[in-house]
Amino acid sequence: MNPSVGATGLIFNEPLLWEKGARGRCGFSLPRRDVAAAPLNESLQGEGPDFPDLSELEVTRHFTRLSQWNFGVESGMYPLGSCTMKYNPKTNDRQAALPGMAGIHPLLPIELSQGALQLIYDLERYLAEITGMDAVSVQPAAGSQGELAGMLIFSAYHQSLGRPRTKVLIPDTAHGTNPASAALCGFKAVPVKSNEQGVLSPEVVADLMDEDTAGIMITNPNTLGIFEENIRQVAEIVHARGGLVYGDGANMNAIMGIVNLKAIGVDVMHLNLHKTFSTPHGGGGPGSGPVCVVEKLAPFLPVPRVVKKDETYRLVEDMPQSIGKLHAFYGNFGIQVRAYSYILSLGALLKKVSQFAVLSANYIKARLKGVYHLAYDQPCMHECVFSDKLLEPYKISTLDVAKRLMEMGFHPPTIYFPLVVHGAIMIEPTESESKEDLDHFIDAMIRIAEEAREHPDKLHAAPTVTKVRRLDETGAARNPCLSGR
Ligand SMILES: *Cc1c(COP(=O)(O)O)cnc(C)c1O
């Protein structure tokens, strides 16, 4: 068996900055002043903020130590399902940090922003080509904000036809943000049950789709990691009754260069540039969730739009049917630069990215099948979903598996999601991991299943070698400590 990566080693304790340092200590010596001291702000009467007094080394150690408490894809495998925690090549960060990219101000006149506008314009064209859609706006700042844009477009479209609709169909395998986005736009979210294969049945959709329903939101591949193979028929049913089809494209990492979303009936979709197109994420942002539409919905896209006329790029605000503005200026530019750089550096190899992501997930699925209960036993896309059913006799749960994996040097997979699988363990290895690293992970999972039978106590106690043991998650949610003191 391969040796596990493991999680032993030196972890430094580190107090809050306010608990360090000493009065008068400072990180940088200014020349002796030759004018009288004056308060920064008269109204404060010398009562400045209570900043700690620290030396440069104390500050450096503080943040270095905190950074070592973190776990990222650069420290180990991070198979967090539905999140695409893949490795993001450093060159893309480097392009975004170029002074002309990082330093450009959004209020510069158009003549001085031609390069940035061209980048946005070209990126929108590339994303249109990758998805098969006709028009794109990279303005939304997250996948969920792309969904919100999509739902606002649903609403504006039906209003433009003079017959607003009130409901949106949402499969039980959709991402949790989908019903939230629909509800935020005033739609009633109508749940749709998926079938035994884990996908939508056209008959079920046909029963629910009516003239009050604005359309359907389909996560494809869905949160079980399964491709919605009936999506064309579903789209035909929805279109025949005047509805629109929304495609949640956050899982694009499985289908780049393989699926043309417009051809399978999608009218509006979003992408997650921070998942699929190379931006480190997981710390809460910033992100980018471009919204992509078919031709007839382009007039509803957010403003401003970047257009090209007479070899000059311009920002156009005058679009009477637009849903308006979702973000200052034109979204999170640094993430757009990373995506542009990623797409240009890979080109047609983007298809290989998806093929490797799917192959890796199927490899894990095949090797762990029987060791863990496989919720839906069929070929998967970029992620596979197991459950803790086979561990129940030993009173071992999904949470125990996740905690033990941390000691073995892995970030746990997504757990207890999707909700349609009881005790779900959702594994998304991405294309980044080598076969040896996939094998290390698989071996760790197999060892945990053995431990469940032989030493269940060990699993209940995990993690023991980490900085903190099991946390009181309910307590943390009920009594959050927000002051930092
Ligand atoms: C991550 C994800 C989202 C939400 O994206 P955010 O950028 O986190 O708002 C939506 N749908 C699916 C399928 C996702 O995986």
XYZ file of C-alpha atoms and ligand atoms in Angstrom:
500
model
C 0.000 0.000 0.000
C 1.149 3.536 -0.701
C 2.217 5.500 2.361
C -0.384 8.075 3.273
C 0.537 11.741 2.974
C -0.341 12.059 6.647
C -0.852 15.109 8.799
C 1.754 15.033 11.519
C 4.350 17.741 11.879
C 4.966 21.002 13.585
C 2.006 23.338 13.844
C 2.811 26.615 15.598
C 0.462 28.169 18.091
C -0.310 31.765 17.327
C -2.241 34.258 19.459
C -4.217 37.249 18.184
C -2.138 40.284 17.168
C -3.608 42.172 20.169
C -2.111 39.595 22.483
C 1.376 40.090 20.989
C 3.881 42.952 20.923
C 4.468 45.710 23.453
C 3.576 49.417 23.712
C 5.904 51.522 21.586
C 7.246 48.677 19.493
C 7.075 49.370 15.767
C 7.834 47.760 12.464
C 9.494 50.685 10.756
C 11.578 53.542 12.175
C 10.626 56.942 10.803
C 13.141 59.815 10.954
C 12.876 61.938 14.125
C 10.121 64.508 13.542
C 11.012 68.189 13.372
C 7.438 69.564 13.686
C 4.961 69.503 16.555
C 2.864 66.349 16.911
C -0.728 66.745 15.712
C -3.624 64.278 16.010
C -4.594 62.495 12.804
C -8.167 63.607 13.224
C -9.154 66.515 15.522
C -12.457 64.963 16.511
C -10.743 61.816 17.819
C -8.779 63.919 20.381
C -5.789 61.603 20.135
C -8.021 58.548 20.657
C -6.913 56.628 17.563
C -7.915 53.040 16.833
C -6.453 50.496 19.217
C -3.846 49.018 16.894
C -1.347 46.637 18.475
C 2.312 47.765 18.494
C 4.374 45.084 16.748
C 7.777 44.559 15.170
C 8.098 43.570 11.528
C 9.173 40.038 12.467
C 6.176 39.584 14.766
C 3.831 40.560 11.935
C 5.598 38.352 9.408
C 5.555 35.335 11.716
C 1.941 35.936 12.599
C 0.711 35.750 9.044
C 3.125 33.031 7.983
C 1.933 30.830 10.858
C -1.703 31.494 10.132
C -1.112 30.627 6.472
C 0.291 27.273 7.603
C -2.945 26.437 9.381
C -4.626 26.581 6.034
C -5.112 23.745 3.594
C -5.203 24.388 -0.126
C -4.821 22.461 -3.337
C -1.162 23.470 -3.207
C -0.732 21.540 0.049
C -2.672 18.435 -0.873
C -5.586 16.858 -2.691
C -8.811 18.791 -2.249
C -11.589 16.595 -3.670
C -14.433 18.861 -2.536
C -17.377 17.874 -4.744
C -19.229 20.591 -6.639
C -16.382 23.055 -6.031
C -13.753 22.138 -8.679
C -10.775 22.769 -6.397
C -8.258 22.197 -9.163
C -4.749 23.530 -9.471
C -4.630 26.981 -11.036
C -1.435 27.501 -13.042
C 0.699 30.336 -11.682
C 1.071 31.976 -15.078
C -2.564 33.079 -14.919
C -2.027 34.848 -11.583
C 1.066 36.395 -13.069
C -0.794 37.882 -16.053
C -3.443 39.307 -13.712
C -0.694 40.914 -11.617
C 0.966 42.719 -14.561
C 0.950 46.425 -13.706
C -1.197 47.248 -16.757
C -3.817 44.735 -15.590
C -3.692 45.120 -11.814
C -3.271 48.900 -11.869
C -5.832 49.908 -14.474
C -8.582 52.151 -13.115
C -12.172 51.595 -14.247
C -12.734 55.347 -14.590
C -9.973 55.802 -17.172
C -11.305 57.230 -20.424
C -12.218 54.707 -23.107
C -9.211 55.680 -25.279
C -6.877 54.611 -22.482
C -8.749 51.373 -21.711
C -8.801 49.763 -25.152
C -6.632 46.810 -24.086
C -8.792 45.960 -21.094
C -11.997 46.337 -23.098
C -10.620 44.139 -25.849
C -9.746 41.495 -23.254
C -13.315 41.546 -21.904
C -14.765 41.516 -25.424
C -12.584 38.602 -26.546
C -13.180 36.667 -23.323
C -16.943 36.954 -23.862
C -16.498 35.638 -27.421
C -14.359 32.720 -26.192
C -16.894 31.793 -23.528
C -19.651 31.946 -26.147
C -17.657 29.562 -28.296
C -16.888 27.178 -25.415
C -20.545 26.974 -24.361
C -22.155 27.280 -27.803
C -24.213 30.254 -26.609
C -24.596 33.504 -28.605
C -23.914 36.373 -26.172
C -22.163 36.656 -22.818
C -21.760 39.213 -20.036
C -18.898 38.648 -17.615
C -20.326 41.190 -15.156
C -21.820 38.896 -12.430
C -19.423 38.327 -9.541
C -20.327 34.742 -8.585
C -22.087 31.685 -9.901
C -25.085 32.506 -7.771
C -25.127 36.081 -9.092
C -25.038 34.662 -12.636
C -28.120 32.633 -11.661
C -29.766 35.777 -10.325
C -29.003 37.491 -13.651
C -30.522 34.491 -15.438
C -33.695 34.580 -13.362
C -34.022 38.351 -13.904
C -33.707 37.622 -17.639
C -36.434 34.927 -17.373
C -38.662 37.479 -15.684
C -37.865 40.332 -18.126
C -38.431 38.038 -21.116
C -41.891 36.935 -20.005
C -42.800 40.496 -19.100
C -41.703 41.675 -22.552
C -44.249 39.233 -24.003
C -46.912 40.759 -21.789
C -47.567 37.636 -19.711
C -45.463 37.421 -16.544
C -45.108 33.911 -15.098
C -44.858 32.914 -11.446
C -43.091 29.540 -11.083
C -39.766 27.893 -11.954
C -39.195 24.113 -11.994
C -36.129 22.974 -10.041
C -34.971 19.323 -10.009
C -34.014 17.782 -6.655
C -30.493 17.313 -8.057
C -29.997 21.054 -8.640
C -27.447 23.066 -6.695
C -28.898 24.729 -3.587
C -28.347 28.200 -4.997
C -30.835 27.512 -7.826
C -34.073 27.647 -5.786
C -32.619 30.565 -3.818
C -31.991 32.573 -7.000
C -35.455 31.804 -8.346
C -37.062 32.832 -5.051
C -35.026 36.060 -4.931
C -36.645 37.043 -8.250
C -40.114 36.370 -6.853
C -40.612 32.990 -8.506
C -42.076 30.039 -6.651
C -39.579 27.167 -6.844
C -41.398 23.933 -7.804
C -39.334 20.819 -6.957
C -39.025 18.106 -9.631
C -38.162 14.566 -8.548
C -35.430 12.852 -10.518
C -35.761 9.165 -11.467
C -33.895 6.023 -10.288
C -31.048 6.822 -12.683
C -30.597 10.166 -10.934
C -31.770 12.244 -13.914
C -34.920 14.065 -15.031
C -37.764 12.127 -16.645
C -39.435 14.031 -19.499
C -42.879 12.742 -18.343
C -42.456 14.240 -14.881
C -41.476 17.602 -16.361
C -44.419 17.422 -18.820
C -46.810 16.935 -15.886
C -45.532 20.016 -14.072
C -44.846 22.418 -16.957
C -47.719 24.831 -17.504
C -48.390 28.353 -18.793
C -47.663 29.894 -15.371
C -44.204 28.369 -15.307
C -41.374 30.618 -16.520
C -39.070 27.674 -17.194
C -36.744 25.148 -15.618
C -33.288 25.419 -13.992
C -31.144 22.388 -14.729
C -27.719 21.780 -13.213
C -25.918 19.751 -15.877
C -23.991 17.627 -15.074
C -26.217 17.530 -11.986
C -25.082 17.421 -8.376
C -24.936 13.612 -8.500
C -22.219 14.033 -11.125
C -24.552 12.564 -13.752
C -25.250 14.022 -17.182
C -28.917 14.892 -17.739
C -29.319 12.656 -20.772
C -32.951 13.626 -21.374
C -32.229 17.326 -21.471
C -33.214 17.741 -25.141
C -36.683 16.254 -24.603
C -37.090 18.217 -21.376
C -36.136 21.424 -23.218
C -38.633 20.662 -26.010
C -41.437 20.228 -23.477
C -40.554 23.470 -21.690
C -40.165 25.425 -24.948
C -43.448 24.065 -26.348
C -45.247 25.676 -23.402
C -43.489 28.999 -23.817
C -40.906 28.469 -21.058
C -37.145 28.967 -20.993
C -34.380 26.550 -19.986
C -31.698 27.688 -17.539
C -28.470 25.684 -17.460
C -26.377 25.882 -14.306
C -22.923 25.617 -15.906
C -20.858 25.620 -12.710
C -19.887 22.038 -13.572
C -18.499 23.037 -16.978
C -15.210 21.396 -15.975
C -16.803 18.099 -17.040
C -17.969 19.097 -20.512
C -15.659 21.724 -22.044
C -15.250 21.208 -25.779
C -17.677 18.294 -25.591
C -21.205 19.679 -25.093
C -22.800 22.570 -26.978
C -25.300 23.911 -24.469
C -27.397 25.809 -27.003
C -27.738 22.700 -29.154
C -29.198 20.745 -26.220
C -31.820 23.415 -25.583
C -30.335 25.770 -22.996
C -31.439 29.432 -23.332
C -29.574 31.019 -20.416
C -26.674 29.688 -18.356
C -23.875 30.808 -16.110
C -20.266 29.731 -15.765
C -18.031 29.847 -12.708
C -14.742 31.314 -13.914
C -13.313 30.788 -10.423
C -14.044 27.059 -10.629
C -13.429 26.048 -14.226
C -11.190 28.829 -15.542
C -8.337 29.192 -13.072
C -8.943 31.419 -10.098
C -7.951 30.176 -6.642
C -11.176 30.074 -4.624
C -12.646 28.766 -1.430
C -11.805 31.775 0.730
C -15.019 33.595 -0.087
C -14.148 35.439 -3.260
C -13.848 37.456 -5.366
C -15.408 35.374 -8.111
C -16.879 35.667 -11.562
C -20.100 34.090 -12.862
C -20.615 35.134 -16.497
C -24.155 34.830 -17.808
C -24.504 33.402 -21.342
C -27.664 33.622 -23.484
C -29.119 32.755 -26.875
C -29.584 35.548 -29.421
C -33.194 36.420 -28.573
C -32.257 37.080 -24.918
C -29.176 39.235 -25.627
C -31.131 42.529 -25.258
C -31.781 41.621 -21.600
C -28.121 41.195 -20.577
C -26.735 43.476 -17.840
C -25.291 46.872 -18.832
C -22.811 48.194 -19.721
C -22.013 45.931 -22.673
C -18.623 46.014 -24.357
C -19.136 46.463 -28.111
C -16.700 46.804 -30.970
C -17.339 49.416 -33.628
C -14.903 50.803 -36.203
C -11.996 48.954 -34.546
C -12.759 50.712 -31.245
C -14.153 49.083 -28.098
C -16.904 51.028 -26.329
C -19.152 50.616 -23.317
C -22.841 50.796 -24.188
C -25.367 51.630 -21.458
C -28.347 52.365 -23.656
C -30.172 49.042 -23.769
C -33.795 49.638 -22.840
C -34.622 45.970 -22.170
C -31.531 45.291 -20.012
C -32.008 43.900 -16.501
C -29.627 46.689 -15.378
C -26.414 46.606 -13.420
C -25.316 43.792 -11.095
C -21.850 44.930 -10.148
C -19.728 48.072 -10.211
C -18.149 48.745 -13.614
C -17.690 45.449 -15.395
C -17.312 42.798 -12.695
C -14.096 41.406 -11.199
C -11.489 42.187 -13.837
C -8.594 40.241 -12.258
C -10.553 37.013 -12.565
C -11.442 37.775 -16.148
C -7.716 38.191 -16.907
C -6.959 34.791 -15.342
C -9.692 33.108 -17.385
C -8.505 34.803 -20.585
C -4.941 33.694 -19.902
C -6.058 30.143 -19.030
C -8.154 29.794 -22.187
C -5.408 31.154 -24.443
C -2.716 28.993 -22.865
C -4.748 25.786 -23.261
C -6.735 26.409 -26.453
C -8.143 23.145 -27.799
C -6.608 21.314 -24.810
C -9.574 22.522 -22.728
C -11.319 19.417 -23.994
C -8.547 17.264 -22.475
C -9.084 19.039 -19.142
C -12.655 17.781 -19.081
C -11.712 14.322 -20.297
C -9.129 13.938 -17.523
C -11.507 15.329 -14.883
C -14.128 12.747 -15.903
C -11.611 9.900 -16.156
C -10.237 10.624 -12.661
C -13.712 10.615 -11.101
C -14.620 7.359 -12.831
C -11.360 5.779 -11.693
C -12.126 6.626 -8.066
C -15.703 5.457 -8.482
C -14.613 2.113 -9.939
C -11.993 1.449 -7.253
C -14.149 2.427 -4.268
C -17.295 0.723 -5.490
C -18.209 -2.004 -3.012
C -15.947 -0.486 -0.350
C -18.418 2.379 -0.019
C -22.029 2.329 -1.093
C -22.418 3.899 -4.524
C -25.585 5.944 -4.600
C -26.176 5.720 -8.363
C -24.197 2.973 -10.038
C -23.490 4.273 -13.537
C -20.722 6.158 -15.306
C -20.235 9.574 -13.740
C -18.957 12.885 -15.009
C -16.486 15.004 -12.992
C -17.570 13.747 -9.553
C -18.904 10.597 -7.918
C -21.231 10.282 -4.943
C -20.920 7.546 -2.302
C -22.715 7.196 1.024
C -22.009 5.792 4.494
C -24.612 3.025 4.152
C -22.083 0.136 4.295
C -20.510 1.630 7.448
C -23.774 1.869 9.363
C -23.382 -1.547 11.077
C -20.184 -0.226 12.710
C -21.845 3.077 13.697
C -19.457 4.997 11.468
C -20.853 8.001 9.638
C -19.797 10.190 6.748
C -18.559 12.788 9.237
C -16.197 10.232 10.834
C -14.748 9.384 7.401
C -14.211 13.076 6.619
C -12.456 13.750 9.931
C -10.141 10.749 9.577
C -9.211 11.797 6.012
C -7.868 15.067 7.433
C -5.362 13.152 9.547
C -4.288 11.301 6.448
C -3.434 14.551 4.669
C -6.493 15.118 2.496
C -9.111 17.802 2.444
C -12.391 15.944 2.985
C -14.827 15.587 0.090
C -18.145 17.438 0.205
C -20.349 15.682 2.756
C -24.116 15.428 3.299
C -24.721 17.004 -0.121
C -26.539 16.449 -2.437
C -29.526 16.025 -0.153
C -31.055 13.285 -2.328
C -28.372 10.894 -1.033
C -28.494 10.099 2.697
C -25.007 10.480 4.232
C -23.508 11.595 0.917
C -19.745 11.668 0.269
C -19.218 13.618 -2.932
C -15.760 13.343 -4.492
C -14.475 15.625 -7.265
C -10.794 14.888 -7.932
C -10.455 17.290 -10.930
C -7.951 16.824 -13.739
C -5.039 18.036 -11.605
C -4.174 14.890 -9.659
C -1.701 12.298 -10.938
C -2.545 8.612 -10.871
C -0.264 8.151 -7.817
C -2.103 10.859 -5.916
C -5.485 9.400 -6.844
C -4.196 6.033 -5.590
C -3.041 7.585 -2.302
C -6.503 8.983 -1.761
C -8.219 5.723 -2.717
C -5.928 3.747 -0.397
C -6.743 6.135 2.446
C -10.462 5.652 1.826
C -10.039 1.861 1.762
C -8.041 1.980 4.999
C -10.776 4.014 6.654
C -13.371 1.422 5.633
C -11.160 -1.272 7.208
C -10.741 0.786 10.362
C -14.509 1.152 10.558
C -14.731 -2.615 10.988
C -11.629 -3.073 13.125
C -11.181 0.083 15.221
C -14.336 2.193 15.055
C -13.129 4.077 18.167
C -10.198 5.456 16.221
C -12.586 6.964 13.691
C -14.867 8.400 16.350
C -11.855 10.117 17.955
C -10.476 11.623 14.719
C -8.929 14.041 14.133
C -6.287 13.869 16.845
C -3.186 15.283 15.131
C -4.758 18.438 13.769
C -4.578 21.872 15.386
C -8.112 21.551 16.724
C -10.191 18.431 17.330
C -13.887 18.163 16.445
C -15.492 21.533 16.741
C -18.895 22.339 18.150
C -20.316 23.411 14.800
C -23.772 24.119 16.167
C -22.266 26.251 18.928
C -20.172 28.158 16.391
C -23.254 28.901 14.301
C -25.456 29.828 17.273
C -22.900 31.915 19.182
C -20.566 33.391 16.596
C -17.605 35.389 17.925
C -17.419 38.313 15.521
C -15.290 40.791 17.444
C -11.966 39.020 16.882
C -11.134 39.490 20.603
C -20.584 26.436 -6.957
C -21.868 26.254 -7.623
C -22.796 27.311 -7.694
C -22.613 28.631 -6.974
O -21.495 29.368 -7.381
P -20.891 30.493 -6.418
O -19.832 31.149 -7.245
O -20.371 29.796 -5.216
O -22.006 31.438 -6.093
C -23.959 27.080 -8.391
N -24.224 25.898 -8.970
C -23.362 24.857 -8.925
C -23.700 23.556 -9.588
C -22.152 24.998 -8.242
O -21.313 23.951 -8.173
